[in-house]
Amino acid sequence: MIYEVAIIGGGVVGTAILNKLTRVNVKSILVEKNSDVATETSKANSGIVHAGFDAKPGTLKAKLNVRGAKLFPKLCEELKVPLVQNGALVIGNDLEKVKELYNRGIKNGVDGLEILDRNAILKKLPSITQNITCGLFAKTSAIVSPYKLAIALAEESVINGATIMFNFNTKEFKKIDNYYCLSDGINEVYAKKIVIACGGEHNSIAKILGAKTYNIEFRRGEYFLLDKGAVALNGFTVFPLPSEHSKGILVSPTVHGNVIVGPTSILSNDNSTITTQKGLDEITEKANELLSNVDLRKNIRIFSGVRTIVGDDFVIEKDPNNTDIINVTGICSPGLTACPAIAEEVLNLLGIENKENTMQRRYEPQKISNLSKEKINELIKENSNYGKIICRCEMISEAEIIDAIHSPLKPISLDGIKRRTRAGMGRCQGGFCFMKVMELIARERGISIDEVTKENQNSRIIVGNIK
Ligand SMILES: Cc1cc2nc3c(=O)[nH]c(=O)nc-3n(C[C@H](O)[C@H](O)[C@H](O)COP(=O)(O)OP(=O)(O)OC[C@H]3O[C@@H](n4cnc5c(N)ncnc54)[C@H](O)[C@@H]3O)c2cc1C
C-alpha cells in the first residue's frame, strides 16, 4: 500500500500530526523506532499547557503556543485525556521582569493575565518565601499527562484507520516513481510525502533522506517526582521568573496528584537522559528559594528529559532539497502545548485542507481509583477481575491491566502498561506489582515471562533460570 503521508517519530508531535491527518481523512502511517509512543522527550517533561506569555512575540513558538493552548480543552475532551486548568503563578522580586512577561503575554494574545503584589500572591499561596515580592498570575495555564495525550492521539488515529509501526528504526530511503520507500532493513513503508518528527534525532534521519540538517543543541532537564500531595500548592503551578535558557525550576501538581519539581537546563552533548547530583542540588536550592514547604524527602523518583533546540524558534518547514519532505525539529518547550497547532501547520505545508471528519472516539477504560465503593462493587459483580488489586499504591485492578494489554496499540512492555494504567507509578514504584504485571502480560500475550521487557526489545527483565 502507498500511503499519502509517512511520519517518522511517535512523540507528541508525530502523534498529533498523525491524528490531524486521520481526522482530515488522509491515509497515513507513523513509524517509531521504539516499541510504544511517547518513550523519549514526550514522556519526560513538566506536562504544562503553557498560557503563552513566555515566547518572544512574532516567533512560531509564540503563535503555536497560544493556538495550541486554545485547542487543548476540546482536544482533551474528545480524546478523554484529563486536563486541569489550574493556573500558574510566576513569582520573584523583579517587577520590571514581571511587567515584561505580562506585556509579552498581551502581545501574544494570552487572556487572563494579572500582575500581583506580595499580599495578593500570599492570599493564593501562603508558603512563598520572604524573597517573593511580585508575580504574574496566568489563569489559562493547565496541566496534562503528556504520554497519556500521545497514547490517546495515536489510539484514536489507529481506531480510525491510520497505521503505526513500532520497532521501525528508519535506515534506508529511496524514490520509486512518484513515491518513496522507507526501510528499517526488514520492513518497507511506501508514502508520497514524509514528515520528519524525530525530535533530537532529526539530523541522523535527515542524512539518510538527503534532507537538511540543523545546528541542534541539547539541554537536559532533571526532575524530582514527589509523592501525592507532598507540597500544598493550592493547585497552582509555581514558576520562578524565567532565565535566558529556560522557564526555570518549577513546582507543580501533576494531573495524577503528585508534585513535580524541576527541570534544570544543562547543556549536553547528546540526548542521554542521565540525572546528576549537581542537577538535583540545583533543583533543591531553586525550589527552596520559591517556597518554604518543598519537602524533597517525599521524592519517589528522579528522571530527566532532553530539549532539542535549534536557534531561537521551532523549525517547521518544507525541506529545501526535496519539497515532499517536511522537517519538524527544534521542538523544545512549549512543544507539548503547541503540538495540536504544529499539526495544523504541517497540514498547511502539505497543502491539505483543515476540514475534519466525524471520528470514532476512543474508549477510556474504567479506573476504579476514581469510583465510589458502590460503583466498584457493581463492576466486580460484572467482572471479578476488578476486585483483584494488582498495584496497591495506585489501586489498579487486574481488569484495568488486561484492558490496557488489549488496547488499540497493544502495549508490550511493563512501562507501556504503566503509562496506560499507572500500575508501578506509585510510592513503591512497582516494587510490589511489577512481577504480577509481567505475569499478566505473558499470560494475555501468550508469551513466556522471560520475553516480557521493561520498555524496548533489548530491555529484558528475566534473562534466564538459576536452577
Ligand atoms: C525538561 C523538559 C520540560 C518540558 N516541559 C514542557 C512543558 O511543560 N510544556 C510544553 O509545552 N513543553 C514542554 N517541553 C517540550 C516538550 O516535551 C517537547 O516539545 C515535545 O515532547 C517534543 O516532542 P517530539 O515528538 O518532537 O519529540 P520526542 O518525544 O523525542 O519524539 C521523537 C520520536 O522520534 C523517534 N525516532 C527517533 N529516531 C527515529 C528513527 N530513526 N525512526 C523512527 N523513529 C525515530 C523517537 O524514538 C521518539 O519517539 C519540555 C521538554 C523538556 C525536555
XYZ file of C-alpha atoms and ligand atoms in Angstrom:
520
model
C 0.000 0.000 0.000
C 1.192 3.527 -0.783
C 0.301 5.978 2.000
C -0.232 9.668 1.338
C 1.996 10.623 4.283
C 4.552 8.773 6.430
C 5.572 10.366 9.731
C 8.864 9.364 11.311
C 8.716 9.644 15.119
C 5.999 8.873 17.664
C 6.331 11.620 20.269
C 3.536 14.110 20.952
C 4.453 15.946 17.757
C 4.367 12.899 15.440
C 1.190 11.509 17.026
C -0.541 14.916 16.863
C 0.315 15.113 13.140
C -0.917 11.543 12.551
C -4.130 12.318 14.411
C -4.752 15.505 12.435
C -4.117 13.760 9.107
C -6.501 10.966 10.107
C -9.154 13.481 11.122
C -8.986 15.067 7.653
C -9.119 11.625 6.028
C -5.553 11.409 4.702
C -4.278 7.831 4.716
C -1.151 7.974 6.871
C 1.399 5.823 8.653
C 3.693 6.598 11.573
C 6.937 4.705 12.113
C 8.589 4.715 15.528
C 11.914 3.141 16.435
C 10.816 2.194 19.964
C 8.044 -0.202 20.980
C 5.479 2.437 22.029
C 4.626 6.103 21.517
C 5.973 8.802 23.875
C 9.045 6.925 25.015
C 11.521 9.813 24.665
C 11.143 13.561 25.420
C 7.360 13.353 25.256
C 7.243 11.230 28.406
C 9.741 13.292 30.430
C 8.677 16.917 30.676
C 6.719 19.193 33.019
C 3.333 18.447 31.465
C 2.301 22.096 31.481
C -0.014 23.531 28.860
C 1.649 26.931 28.879
C -0.532 30.024 28.654
C 1.887 31.624 26.139
C 3.416 34.664 27.899
C 6.971 33.346 27.721
C 7.671 33.022 23.990
C 9.058 36.013 22.081
C 6.262 37.776 20.161
C 6.368 37.164 16.424
C 8.008 33.743 16.680
C 6.445 30.437 15.590
C 6.811 29.372 19.239
C 4.575 32.235 20.394
C 1.980 31.727 17.664
C 1.755 27.947 18.054
C 1.887 28.051 21.870
C -1.168 30.302 22.077
C -3.031 28.470 19.296
C -2.142 25.072 20.832
C -3.306 26.122 24.309
C -6.650 27.211 22.799
C -7.055 23.854 21.021
C -6.227 21.782 24.123
C -9.550 21.762 26.055
C -11.653 20.448 23.136
C -8.944 18.022 22.003
C -8.536 16.557 25.503
C -12.284 16.251 25.912
C -12.570 14.383 22.602
C -9.618 12.124 23.440
C -10.735 11.605 27.055
C -7.397 12.840 28.376
C -7.516 14.580 31.770
C -6.627 18.278 31.572
C -6.744 20.527 34.637
C -6.792 24.298 34.166
C -5.040 25.020 37.457
C -3.461 28.414 36.716
C 0.203 29.356 37.098
C 1.984 31.787 39.383
C 5.309 33.185 38.162
C 6.916 34.679 41.239
C 10.089 36.611 42.070
C 11.331 40.011 43.129
C 11.867 41.880 39.851
C 8.741 43.846 38.984
C 10.194 45.046 35.669
C 10.640 41.422 34.546
C 7.098 40.595 35.650
C 5.765 43.530 33.610
C 7.853 42.394 30.635
C 6.264 38.925 30.822
C 2.804 40.456 31.172
C 3.331 42.687 28.109
C 4.738 39.766 26.114
C 1.672 37.731 27.014
C -0.663 40.538 25.918
C 1.237 40.848 22.596
C 0.966 37.066 22.089
C -2.807 37.224 22.678
C -2.923 35.478 26.086
C -6.101 36.044 28.134
C -6.439 36.058 31.918
C -3.058 37.553 32.946
C -2.774 39.543 36.161
C 0.191 41.226 37.914
C 0.154 40.524 41.661
C 1.921 42.095 44.641
C 3.217 40.045 47.596
C -0.063 40.246 49.528
C -2.120 39.094 46.558
C 0.276 36.160 45.999
C 0.147 35.271 49.720
C -3.649 35.021 49.509
C -3.306 32.437 46.761
C -0.261 30.657 48.156
C 0.782 31.261 51.787
C 4.011 29.223 51.536
C 6.016 31.683 49.372
C 9.383 32.648 50.850
C 10.462 36.094 52.086
C 12.258 36.660 48.721
C 8.991 36.979 46.826
C 7.647 40.481 46.247
C 5.702 40.265 42.980
C 4.417 37.900 40.348
C 2.252 37.150 37.360
C -0.868 35.002 37.528
C -1.800 33.136 34.335
C -5.316 31.811 34.674
C -5.286 29.717 31.488
C -2.178 27.660 32.328
C -3.089 23.979 32.641
C -1.611 20.550 33.385
C -1.882 17.360 31.348
C -0.223 13.956 31.198
C 1.997 14.194 28.086
C 2.271 10.438 27.497
C -1.469 9.926 28.017
C -2.005 12.579 25.363
C 0.334 10.886 22.866
C -1.246 7.477 23.543
C -4.748 8.896 23.041
C -3.756 10.737 19.839
C -2.247 7.518 18.482
C -5.113 5.278 19.604
C -7.776 7.478 18.056
C -5.782 7.554 14.805
C -5.454 3.758 14.694
C -9.148 3.243 15.517
C -9.947 5.488 12.547
C -7.725 3.716 10.013
C -4.175 5.027 10.487
C -1.230 2.643 10.776
C 1.586 2.697 13.330
C 4.687 0.524 13.023
C 6.798 0.131 16.157
C 10.412 -1.043 16.348
C 10.929 0.587 12.942
C 14.292 2.321 13.055
C 14.458 4.120 9.727
C 17.688 3.169 7.992
C 17.127 3.404 4.232
C 15.277 5.702 1.863
C 14.727 5.637 -1.883
C 12.494 7.209 -4.512
C 10.283 4.948 -6.638
C 8.257 6.727 -9.387
C 6.176 9.384 -7.563
C 6.544 7.951 -4.063
C 9.214 6.969 -1.546
C 10.266 3.828 0.262
C 11.410 3.944 3.894
C 13.030 0.820 5.269
C 14.378 -0.392 8.595
C 16.331 -3.135 6.839
C 13.463 -5.651 7.253
C 10.148 -3.853 6.598
C 9.331 -1.324 3.900
C 6.878 1.585 4.023
C 5.715 3.451 0.909
C 4.462 7.041 1.002
C 4.171 10.107 -1.235
C 5.200 12.634 1.437
C 7.411 12.281 4.504
C 7.296 14.229 7.766
C 10.407 14.003 9.948
C 9.280 14.409 13.592
C 12.199 12.677 15.294
C 12.993 15.219 17.969
C 16.700 15.167 18.776
C 17.456 12.556 16.124
C 16.484 14.757 13.202
C 19.982 15.001 11.727
C 20.647 11.259 11.577
C 17.345 10.744 9.695
C 17.912 13.815 7.515
C 21.251 12.347 6.378
C 19.525 9.107 5.315
C 16.785 11.029 3.472
C 19.157 13.610 1.935
C 17.246 16.334 3.802
C 18.506 19.448 5.576
C 20.404 19.074 8.840
C 20.298 21.759 11.531
C 22.570 23.028 14.247
C 20.936 21.129 17.122
C 21.703 21.858 20.766
C 20.556 19.629 23.642
C 19.527 20.874 27.090
C 18.796 18.280 29.736
C 16.112 18.883 32.337
C 16.287 16.850 35.552
C 13.382 16.390 37.963
C 12.222 15.111 41.327
C 8.803 13.451 41.307
C 7.265 13.626 44.774
C 4.570 11.524 46.377
C 0.934 12.582 46.102
C 0.091 15.799 47.954
C 3.738 16.201 49.079
C 3.593 20.014 48.779
C 0.468 22.097 49.426
C 0.267 24.247 46.287
C -3.435 25.139 46.348
C -3.493 23.594 42.896
C -1.156 26.132 41.257
C 1.927 25.601 39.125
C 4.637 27.825 40.593
C 7.415 29.163 38.360
C 10.324 31.482 39.108
C 10.966 34.351 36.686
C 12.429 32.795 33.517
C 16.115 32.868 32.582
C 17.604 33.188 29.092
C 17.632 29.393 28.626
C 14.525 28.118 30.384
C 11.339 28.883 32.233
C 13.205 27.949 35.417
C 12.713 25.349 38.105
C 9.002 24.981 38.830
C 6.959 23.246 41.484
C 3.695 21.887 40.144
C 0.996 19.363 40.827
C 0.578 16.692 38.157
C -2.842 15.624 36.871
C -2.440 12.480 38.980
C -1.914 14.381 42.247
C 1.877 14.008 42.543
C 4.208 17.006 42.711
C 6.926 17.619 40.154
C 9.986 19.766 40.946
C 12.406 20.755 38.181
C 13.685 20.940 35.468
C 17.287 22.030 35.223
C 18.586 23.264 31.872
C 22.000 21.686 31.370
C 23.772 21.947 28.026
C 24.584 18.363 26.889
C 26.498 16.725 24.064
C 23.685 14.307 23.250
C 20.140 13.409 24.233
C 21.015 10.937 27.003
C 18.686 11.143 29.985
C 21.027 10.894 32.948
C 20.421 12.540 36.314
C 23.240 14.096 38.325
C 23.817 15.106 41.937
C 24.721 18.604 40.684
C 21.392 18.895 38.879
C 19.401 17.624 41.866
C 21.240 20.028 44.203
C 20.370 22.925 41.897
C 16.687 21.927 41.923
C 16.716 21.734 45.727
C 18.252 25.183 46.063
C 15.990 26.879 43.500
C 12.759 25.292 44.762
C 13.566 26.430 48.301
C 14.042 29.994 47.044
C 10.407 29.990 45.877
C 8.512 28.060 48.547
C 9.115 27.214 52.198
C 7.286 23.876 52.163
C 9.010 21.790 49.460
C 9.890 18.533 51.217
C 12.132 16.621 48.835
C 12.277 13.674 51.249
C 8.896 12.798 49.725
C 10.695 12.005 46.460
C 9.627 8.761 44.757
C 11.584 9.065 41.504
C 14.168 11.180 39.727
C 14.265 11.416 35.952
C 15.273 13.678 33.094
C 14.179 14.710 29.615
C 16.144 16.453 26.892
C 15.139 19.567 24.954
C 16.029 19.693 21.247
C 16.925 23.287 20.408
C 17.570 24.882 17.004
C 18.317 28.603 17.394
C 15.505 30.594 18.988
C 12.497 29.038 17.329
C 10.732 25.860 16.219
C 11.646 24.553 12.755
C 8.592 23.515 10.711
C 9.339 23.820 7.014
C 9.431 22.115 3.641
C 12.854 20.660 3.007
C 14.819 22.936 0.652
C 16.263 19.880 -1.207
C 13.021 17.908 -1.512
C 9.645 19.589 -1.038
C 7.964 16.211 -0.426
C 9.715 16.188 2.959
C 8.605 18.332 5.896
C 11.195 18.965 8.607
C 9.827 19.372 12.130
C 12.611 19.861 14.644
C 13.840 22.132 17.416
C 10.549 21.431 19.169
C 11.638 22.306 22.675
C 9.263 23.826 25.208
C 6.403 24.704 24.623
C 6.230 21.830 22.128
C 3.736 19.811 24.155
C 1.382 22.796 24.324
C 1.921 23.609 20.676
C 1.567 20.054 19.295
C -2.038 20.392 18.024
C -1.093 23.694 16.360
C 2.129 22.182 14.936
C -0.083 19.533 13.329
C -2.185 22.273 11.696
C 0.982 23.972 10.456
C 2.215 20.703 8.893
C -1.184 20.160 7.256
C -0.892 23.596 5.730
C 2.627 22.849 4.400
C 1.322 19.600 2.904
C -1.355 21.654 1.100
C -4.208 19.778 2.793
C -7.450 21.500 3.794
C -8.164 21.534 7.541
C -11.657 20.044 7.345
C -12.269 17.379 9.969
C -14.469 14.306 9.540
C -16.512 12.743 12.274
C -14.205 10.427 14.210
C -14.844 7.254 16.088
C -13.872 8.226 19.622
C -11.601 6.084 21.751
C -12.763 4.219 24.810
C -11.052 5.105 28.091
C -11.238 2.044 30.347
C -12.748 2.311 33.850
C -10.324 3.355 36.598
C -11.553 2.046 39.918
C -9.432 4.557 41.843
C -11.828 7.269 40.565
C -15.013 5.416 41.557
C -17.174 5.140 44.677
C -17.270 1.863 46.652
C -20.816 1.202 45.361
C -19.724 1.605 41.726
C -16.664 -0.631 42.283
C -18.907 -3.324 43.800
C -21.199 -3.139 40.765
C -18.190 -3.569 38.456
C -16.892 -6.525 40.494
C -20.281 -8.235 40.125
C -19.925 -7.912 36.320
C -16.217 -8.810 36.221
C -14.472 -10.209 39.295
C -11.069 -9.048 37.965
C -11.994 -5.533 39.171
C -11.734 -6.966 42.683
C -8.148 -8.219 42.250
C -5.868 -5.310 43.150
C -2.500 -5.586 41.403
C -0.978 -2.169 42.171
C -1.744 -1.301 45.783
C -0.245 2.199 45.722
C -2.405 3.398 42.834
C -5.339 0.960 43.346
C -5.151 -0.643 39.916
C -7.075 -3.837 39.337
C -6.309 -6.828 37.133
C -9.248 -5.884 34.864
C -7.656 -2.491 34.099
C -4.330 -4.090 33.228
C -5.996 -6.647 30.956
C -7.911 -3.794 29.260
C -4.633 -1.956 28.660
C -2.857 -5.037 27.260
C -5.630 -5.392 24.652
C -5.987 -1.654 23.928
C -5.568 -0.453 20.294
C -1.764 -0.003 20.308
C -1.230 -3.334 22.128
C 1.498 -2.195 24.536
C 4.020 -4.953 25.005
C 6.173 -3.740 27.888
C 5.909 -3.089 31.626
C 6.419 0.636 31.034
C 3.742 0.630 28.324
C 1.250 -0.772 30.854
C 2.499 1.661 33.487
C 1.860 4.687 31.235
C -1.672 3.475 30.485
C -2.821 2.242 33.895
C -0.366 3.799 36.435
C 0.482 0.328 37.796
C 4.012 0.900 39.114
C 3.731 4.703 39.218
C 3.003 4.925 42.942
C 5.066 5.236 46.093
C 6.747 1.833 45.760
C 7.475 2.388 42.037
C 6.413 -1.116 41.087
C 8.285 -2.920 43.878
C 5.177 -4.920 44.786
C 3.352 -5.228 41.464
C 5.881 -5.488 38.653
C 6.118 -9.295 38.774
C 2.312 -9.609 38.743
C 2.051 -7.228 35.791
C 4.722 -9.258 33.966
C 2.727 -12.440 34.569
C -0.407 -10.795 33.177
C 1.424 -9.534 30.077
C 2.878 -13.019 29.487
C -0.476 -14.755 30.035
C -2.532 -12.354 27.886
C 0.009 -12.235 25.054
C 0.704 -15.941 25.160
C 4.463 -15.497 25.619
C 6.853 -16.761 28.248
C 7.578 -14.452 31.180
C 11.235 -14.056 30.263
C 10.150 -12.452 26.974
C 8.434 -9.566 28.803
C 10.509 -6.382 28.588
C 10.695 -3.198 30.610
C 10.465 -0.954 27.529
C 12.189 -1.807 24.251
C 13.088 -5.173 22.771
C 16.521 -5.218 24.401
C 15.306 -4.466 27.944
C 14.511 -7.965 29.191
C 13.989 -8.246 32.929
C 14.395 -12.026 33.324
C 17.421 -13.301 31.472
C 17.478 -16.956 32.499
C 16.837 -19.617 35.145
C 19.207 -20.109 38.055
C 18.050 -23.680 38.734
C 12.695 19.069 30.602
C 11.614 19.416 29.642
C 10.446 20.041 30.079
C 9.448 20.385 29.176
N 8.278 20.893 29.642
C 7.292 21.214 28.768
C 6.062 21.705 29.238
O 5.796 21.760 30.432
N 5.147 22.109 28.328
C 5.387 22.067 26.996
O 4.547 22.513 26.234
N 6.525 21.512 26.515
C 7.471 21.080 27.371
N 8.627 20.527 26.919
C 8.793 20.303 25.480
C 8.130 19.013 25.015
O 8.382 17.966 25.894
C 8.666 18.686 23.624
O 8.483 19.805 22.804
C 7.985 17.506 22.989
O 7.930 16.401 23.847
C 8.729 17.130 21.718
O 8.062 16.066 21.132
P 8.642 15.352 19.850
O 7.570 14.460 19.361
O 9.181 16.377 18.913
O 9.923 14.556 20.350
P 10.080 13.120 21.037
O 9.123 12.924 22.121
O 11.528 12.972 21.371
O 9.694 12.119 19.879
C 10.539 11.819 18.795
C 10.331 10.369 18.449
O 11.070 10.048 17.278
C 11.513 8.710 17.412
N 12.625 8.435 16.484
C 13.871 8.928 16.554
N 14.629 8.405 15.550
C 13.812 7.583 14.844
C 14.018 6.753 13.702
N 15.222 6.596 13.126
N 12.965 6.055 13.215
C 11.752 6.111 13.828
N 11.520 6.879 14.928
C 12.527 7.610 15.427
C 11.933 8.649 18.874
O 12.036 7.307 19.346
C 10.822 9.439 19.553
O 9.762 8.625 19.994
C 9.628 20.135 27.794
C 10.782 19.482 27.363
C 11.747 19.096 28.279
C 12.933 18.336 27.819
